[in-house]
Coordinates of C-alpha atoms in Angstrom, one line a residue:
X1 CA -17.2 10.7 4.0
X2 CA -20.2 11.9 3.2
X3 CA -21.3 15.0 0.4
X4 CA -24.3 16.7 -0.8
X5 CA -24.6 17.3 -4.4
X6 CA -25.0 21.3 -5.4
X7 CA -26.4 23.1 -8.3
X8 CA -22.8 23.6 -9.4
X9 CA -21.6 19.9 -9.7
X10 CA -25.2 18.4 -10.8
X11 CA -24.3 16.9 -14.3
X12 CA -20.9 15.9 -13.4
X13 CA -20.0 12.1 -12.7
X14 CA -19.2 10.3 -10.5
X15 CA -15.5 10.0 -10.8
X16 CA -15.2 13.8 -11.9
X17 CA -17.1 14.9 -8.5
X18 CA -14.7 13.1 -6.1
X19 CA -11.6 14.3 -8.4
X20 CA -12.7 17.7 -7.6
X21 CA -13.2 17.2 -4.0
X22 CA -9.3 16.2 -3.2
X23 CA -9.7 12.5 -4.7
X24 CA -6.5 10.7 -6.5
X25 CA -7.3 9.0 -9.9
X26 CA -5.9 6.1 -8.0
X27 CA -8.3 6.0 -4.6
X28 CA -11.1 6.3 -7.0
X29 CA -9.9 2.9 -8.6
X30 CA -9.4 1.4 -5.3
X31 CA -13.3 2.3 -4.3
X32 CA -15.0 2.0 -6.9
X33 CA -13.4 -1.8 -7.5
X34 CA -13.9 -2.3 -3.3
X35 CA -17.8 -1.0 -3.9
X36 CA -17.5 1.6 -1.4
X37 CA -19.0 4.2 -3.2
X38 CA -22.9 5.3 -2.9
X39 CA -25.4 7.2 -4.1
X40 CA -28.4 7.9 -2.0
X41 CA -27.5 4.2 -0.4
X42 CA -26.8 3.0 -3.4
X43 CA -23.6 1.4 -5.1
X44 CA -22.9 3.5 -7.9
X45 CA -20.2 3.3 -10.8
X46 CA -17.8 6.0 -11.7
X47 CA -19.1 7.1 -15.0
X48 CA -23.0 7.5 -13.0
X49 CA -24.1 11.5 -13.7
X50 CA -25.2 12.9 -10.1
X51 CA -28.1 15.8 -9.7
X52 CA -28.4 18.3 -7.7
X53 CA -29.1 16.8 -4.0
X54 CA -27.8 13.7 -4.3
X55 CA -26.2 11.7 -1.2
X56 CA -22.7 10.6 -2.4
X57 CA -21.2 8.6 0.6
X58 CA -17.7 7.4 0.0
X59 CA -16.7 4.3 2.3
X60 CA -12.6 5.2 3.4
X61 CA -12.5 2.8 6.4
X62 CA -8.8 -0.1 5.4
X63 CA -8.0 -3.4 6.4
X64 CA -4.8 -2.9 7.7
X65 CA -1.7 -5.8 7.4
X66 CA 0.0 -4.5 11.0
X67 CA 0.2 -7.2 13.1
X68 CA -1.7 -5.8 16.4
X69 CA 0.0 -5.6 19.5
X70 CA -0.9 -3.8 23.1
X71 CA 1.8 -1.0 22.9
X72 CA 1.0 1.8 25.0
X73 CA -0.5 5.0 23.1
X74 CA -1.5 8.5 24.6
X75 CA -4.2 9.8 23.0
X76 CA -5.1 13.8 22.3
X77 CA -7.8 13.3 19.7
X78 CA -9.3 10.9 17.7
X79 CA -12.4 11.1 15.1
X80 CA -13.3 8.8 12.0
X81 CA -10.2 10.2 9.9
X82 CA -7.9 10.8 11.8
X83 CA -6.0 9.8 15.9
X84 CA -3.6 12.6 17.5
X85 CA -1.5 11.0 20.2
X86 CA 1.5 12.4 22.0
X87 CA 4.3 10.0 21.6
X88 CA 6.4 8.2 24.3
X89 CA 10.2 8.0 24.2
X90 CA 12.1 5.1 22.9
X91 CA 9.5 3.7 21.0
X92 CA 9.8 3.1 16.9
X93 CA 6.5 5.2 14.8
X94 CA 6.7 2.4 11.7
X95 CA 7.4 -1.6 12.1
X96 CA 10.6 -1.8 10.2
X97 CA 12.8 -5.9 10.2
X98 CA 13.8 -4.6 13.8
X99 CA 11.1 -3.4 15.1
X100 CA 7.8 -5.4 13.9
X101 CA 5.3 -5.9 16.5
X102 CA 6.3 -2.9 18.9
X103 CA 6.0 0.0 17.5
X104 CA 3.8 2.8 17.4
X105 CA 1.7 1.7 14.5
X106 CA 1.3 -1.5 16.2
X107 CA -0.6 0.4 19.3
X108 CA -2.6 2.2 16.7
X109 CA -3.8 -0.9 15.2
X110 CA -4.6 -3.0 18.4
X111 CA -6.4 0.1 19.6
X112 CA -8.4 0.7 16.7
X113 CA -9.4 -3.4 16.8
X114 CA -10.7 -3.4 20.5
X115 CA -12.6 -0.6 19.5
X116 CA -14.1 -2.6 16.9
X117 CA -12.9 -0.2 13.9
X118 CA -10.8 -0.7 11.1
X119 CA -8.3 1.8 9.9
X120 CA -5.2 2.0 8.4
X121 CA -1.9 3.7 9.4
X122 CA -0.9 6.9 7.6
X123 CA 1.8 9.5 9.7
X124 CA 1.0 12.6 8.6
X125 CA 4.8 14.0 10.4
X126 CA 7.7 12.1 11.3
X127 CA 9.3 11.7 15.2
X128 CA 12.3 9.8 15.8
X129 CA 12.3 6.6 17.9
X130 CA 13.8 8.7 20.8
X131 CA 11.6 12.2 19.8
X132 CA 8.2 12.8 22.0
X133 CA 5.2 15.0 21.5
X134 CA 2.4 15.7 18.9
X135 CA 1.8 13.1 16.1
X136 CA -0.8 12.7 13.8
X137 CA -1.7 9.4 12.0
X138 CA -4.6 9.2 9.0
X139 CA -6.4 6.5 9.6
X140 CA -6.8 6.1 5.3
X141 CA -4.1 7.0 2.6
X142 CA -6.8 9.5 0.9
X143 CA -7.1 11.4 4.5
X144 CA -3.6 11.3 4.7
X145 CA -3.1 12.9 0.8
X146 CA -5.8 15.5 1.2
X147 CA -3.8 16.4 4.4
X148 CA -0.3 16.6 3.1
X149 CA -1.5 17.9 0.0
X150 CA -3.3 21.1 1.5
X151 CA 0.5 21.4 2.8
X152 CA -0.5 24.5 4.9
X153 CA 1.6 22.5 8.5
X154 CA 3.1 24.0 10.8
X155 CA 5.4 22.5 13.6
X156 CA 6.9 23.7 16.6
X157 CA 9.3 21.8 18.8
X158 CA 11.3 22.4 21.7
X159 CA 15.0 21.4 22.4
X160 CA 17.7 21.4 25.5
X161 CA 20.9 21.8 23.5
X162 CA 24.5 22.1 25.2
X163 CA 26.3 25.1 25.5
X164 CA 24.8 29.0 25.7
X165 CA 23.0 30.1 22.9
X166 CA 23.9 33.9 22.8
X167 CA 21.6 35.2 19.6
X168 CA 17.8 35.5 21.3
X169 CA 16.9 34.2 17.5
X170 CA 18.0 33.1 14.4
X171 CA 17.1 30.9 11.3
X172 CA 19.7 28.0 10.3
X173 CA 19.8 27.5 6.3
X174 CA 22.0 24.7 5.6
X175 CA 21.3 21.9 2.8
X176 CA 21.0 18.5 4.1
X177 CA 22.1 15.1 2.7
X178 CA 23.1 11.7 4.1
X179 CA 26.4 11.0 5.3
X180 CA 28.3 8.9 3.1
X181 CA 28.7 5.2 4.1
X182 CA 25.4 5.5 6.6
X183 CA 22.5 4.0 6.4
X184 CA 21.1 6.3 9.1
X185 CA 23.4 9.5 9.8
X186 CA 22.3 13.0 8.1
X187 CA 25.0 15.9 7.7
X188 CA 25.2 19.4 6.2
X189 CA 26.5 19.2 2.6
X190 CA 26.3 21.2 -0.2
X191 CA 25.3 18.5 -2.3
X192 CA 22.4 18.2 0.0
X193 CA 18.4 19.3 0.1
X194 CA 17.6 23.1 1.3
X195 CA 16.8 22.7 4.5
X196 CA 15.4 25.8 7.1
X197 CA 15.3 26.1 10.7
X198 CA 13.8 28.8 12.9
X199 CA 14.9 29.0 16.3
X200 CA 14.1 31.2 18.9
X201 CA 15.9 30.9 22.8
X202 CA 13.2 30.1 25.7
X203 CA 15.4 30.1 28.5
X204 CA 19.2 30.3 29.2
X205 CA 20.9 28.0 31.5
X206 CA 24.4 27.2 33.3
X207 CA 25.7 25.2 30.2
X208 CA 22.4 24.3 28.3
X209 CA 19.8 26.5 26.4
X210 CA 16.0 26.0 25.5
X211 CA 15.3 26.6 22.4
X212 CA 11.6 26.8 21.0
X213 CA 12.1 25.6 17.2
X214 CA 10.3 26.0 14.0
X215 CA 11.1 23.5 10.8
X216 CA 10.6 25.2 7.8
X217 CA 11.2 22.5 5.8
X218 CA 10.9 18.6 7.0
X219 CA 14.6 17.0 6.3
X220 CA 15.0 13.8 8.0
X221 CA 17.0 14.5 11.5
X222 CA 17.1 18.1 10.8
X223 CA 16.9 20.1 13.9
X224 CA 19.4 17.6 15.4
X225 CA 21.9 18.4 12.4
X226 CA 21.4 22.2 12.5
X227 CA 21.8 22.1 16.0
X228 CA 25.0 19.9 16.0
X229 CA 26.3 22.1 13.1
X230 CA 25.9 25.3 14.9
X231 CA 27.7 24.1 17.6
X232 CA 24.8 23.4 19.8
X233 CA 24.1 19.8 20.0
X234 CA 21.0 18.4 21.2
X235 CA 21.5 17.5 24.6
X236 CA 21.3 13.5 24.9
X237 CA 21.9 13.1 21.0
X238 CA 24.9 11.0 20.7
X239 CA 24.5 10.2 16.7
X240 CA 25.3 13.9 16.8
X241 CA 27.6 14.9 19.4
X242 CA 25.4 15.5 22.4
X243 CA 26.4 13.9 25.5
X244 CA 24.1 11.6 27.3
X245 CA 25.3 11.7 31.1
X246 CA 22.1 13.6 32.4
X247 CA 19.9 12.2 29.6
X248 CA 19.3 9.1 27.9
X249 CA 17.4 10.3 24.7
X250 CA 17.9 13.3 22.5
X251 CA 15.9 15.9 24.3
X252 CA 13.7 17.3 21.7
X253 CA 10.2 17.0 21.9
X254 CA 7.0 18.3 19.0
X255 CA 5.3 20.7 21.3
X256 CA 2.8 21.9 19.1
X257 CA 1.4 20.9 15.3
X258 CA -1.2 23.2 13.7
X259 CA -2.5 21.7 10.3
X260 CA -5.7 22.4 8.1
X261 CA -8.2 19.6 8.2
X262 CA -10.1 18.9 5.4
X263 CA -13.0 17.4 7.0
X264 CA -14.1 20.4 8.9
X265 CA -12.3 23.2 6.6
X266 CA -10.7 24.1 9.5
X267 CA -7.5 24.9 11.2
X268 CA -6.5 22.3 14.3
X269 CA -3.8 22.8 17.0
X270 CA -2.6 20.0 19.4
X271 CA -0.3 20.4 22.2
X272 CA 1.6 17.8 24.1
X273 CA 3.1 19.0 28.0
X274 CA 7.0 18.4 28.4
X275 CA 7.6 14.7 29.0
X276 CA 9.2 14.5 32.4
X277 CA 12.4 13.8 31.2
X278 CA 13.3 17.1 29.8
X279 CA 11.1 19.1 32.8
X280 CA 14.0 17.0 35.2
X281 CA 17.0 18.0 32.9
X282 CA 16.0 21.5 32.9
X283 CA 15.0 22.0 36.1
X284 CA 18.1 20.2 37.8
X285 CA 20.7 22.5 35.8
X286 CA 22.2 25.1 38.6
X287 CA 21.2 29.1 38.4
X288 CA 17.8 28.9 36.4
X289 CA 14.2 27.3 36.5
X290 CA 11.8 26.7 33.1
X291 CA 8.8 28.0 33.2

């Protein structure tokens, strides 16, 4: 990243500029000890005053310790900060003891390597192994914080769940806390986090709905909960009650993420198409068509 000095920062140093421009006490550390910061091309210390003009270049690019491996990625956008891909079914975001050299990180990595780059690998939002659509990844932890901490996200999914839906719209507040005795499973409890869901019905089926979704808040599994707790289970999601004879994979898929970027102190959108799947399942249930 690169920044010009103004009239109002002139006299400030080093350290205090890049604190004021979004950077943690603890990324400044990291650069400063890595030599990766500069001032008009040249390495500069922390405690250096800066004047009005003055280059200050700040060197974000990480050594990552993901193994590389050729895992199939679908990429919407990609810059120096930042790669947007829409995600595949069935395949794990993070390497975890399971899952170490083929997951979507992986990819990321090997990608980022024949390209010649180096990067690191930061998800800025969350999709389950079997979830598809829009995901962002920071390519440093500081792009990643300045991301997360402008906080100003928003999501938009959309679902086949089982059974009718009969309210056109609704919002689903229910706290959120792991089931007791799994590693894995969420439930509705009152000893749980707040947890909001906005939900709005795109099309009406035989004996499924498609629902266009909002999460308010970002509670692991929690449009598959609410769902399930409603009564409407995501169609495919066994772990909570969905039924998996005309799909393999929870149908749910991130249509849509709109976040501010603090590179270009802008807004950004990305959209990712239905994955076939879902377009199938909806389009062979009896009566109605998705358009």
């Amino acid at each position: 990243m690169k920044f010009v000095v103004d009239e109002t920062s002139q006299g400030l140093t080093v350290g205090e500029f890049l604190k004021a421009n979004g950077f943690s006490s603890r990324t400044i550390r990291r650069l400063k000890l890595g030599g990766k910061i500069l001032i008009n091309g040249v390495p500069a210390y922390t405690n250096t005053r800066i004047s009005c003009n003055d280059v200050i270049e700040v060197d974000l690019t990480e050594k990552s310790g993901i193994v590389p491996s050729p895992v199939p990625i679908n990429i919407l956008y990609e810059d120096d900060h930042i790669i947007v891909l829409n995600k595949q079914p069935g395949v794990v975001v993070h390497p975890t003891a399971f899952h170490y050299n083929d997951t979507i990180a992986n990819g990321v990595i090997y990608y980022l390597n024949q390209k010649g780059k180096k990067g690191g690998f930061h998800p800025v939002n969350r999709l389950d192994r079997d979830t598809t659509g829009v995901l962002i990844i920071a390519l440093s932890q500081h792009m990643h914080n300045l991301i997360q901490t402008h906080g100003r996200m928003k999501k938009r999914y959309i679902a086949v769940v089982e059974g009718v839906v009969k309210e056109n719209e609704g919002v689903i507040v229910e706290p959120i806390a792991r089931r007791e005795g799994s590693l894995i499973e969420r439930c509705v409890s009152e000893k749980g986090q707040k947890a909001i869901t906005r939900f709005k019905v795109v099309k009406r089926l035989k004996d499924l709905t498609v629902l266009d979704i909002e999460p308010v808040t970002g509670r692991t599994h929690q449009i598959r909960v609410h769902l399930s707790f409603k009564g409407h289970p995501v169609a495919g999601d066994t772990l909570y009650g969905g039924k998996n004879d005309r799909i393999k994979r929870q149908a749910l898929h991130c249509a849509e993420m709109t976040f501010f970027y603090p590179v270009t102190g802008t807004y950004l959108s990305f959209k990712a198409p239905l994955p076939e799947d879902m377009v199938n399942l909806i389009n062979s249930t009896p009566y109605l068509r998705f358009s």
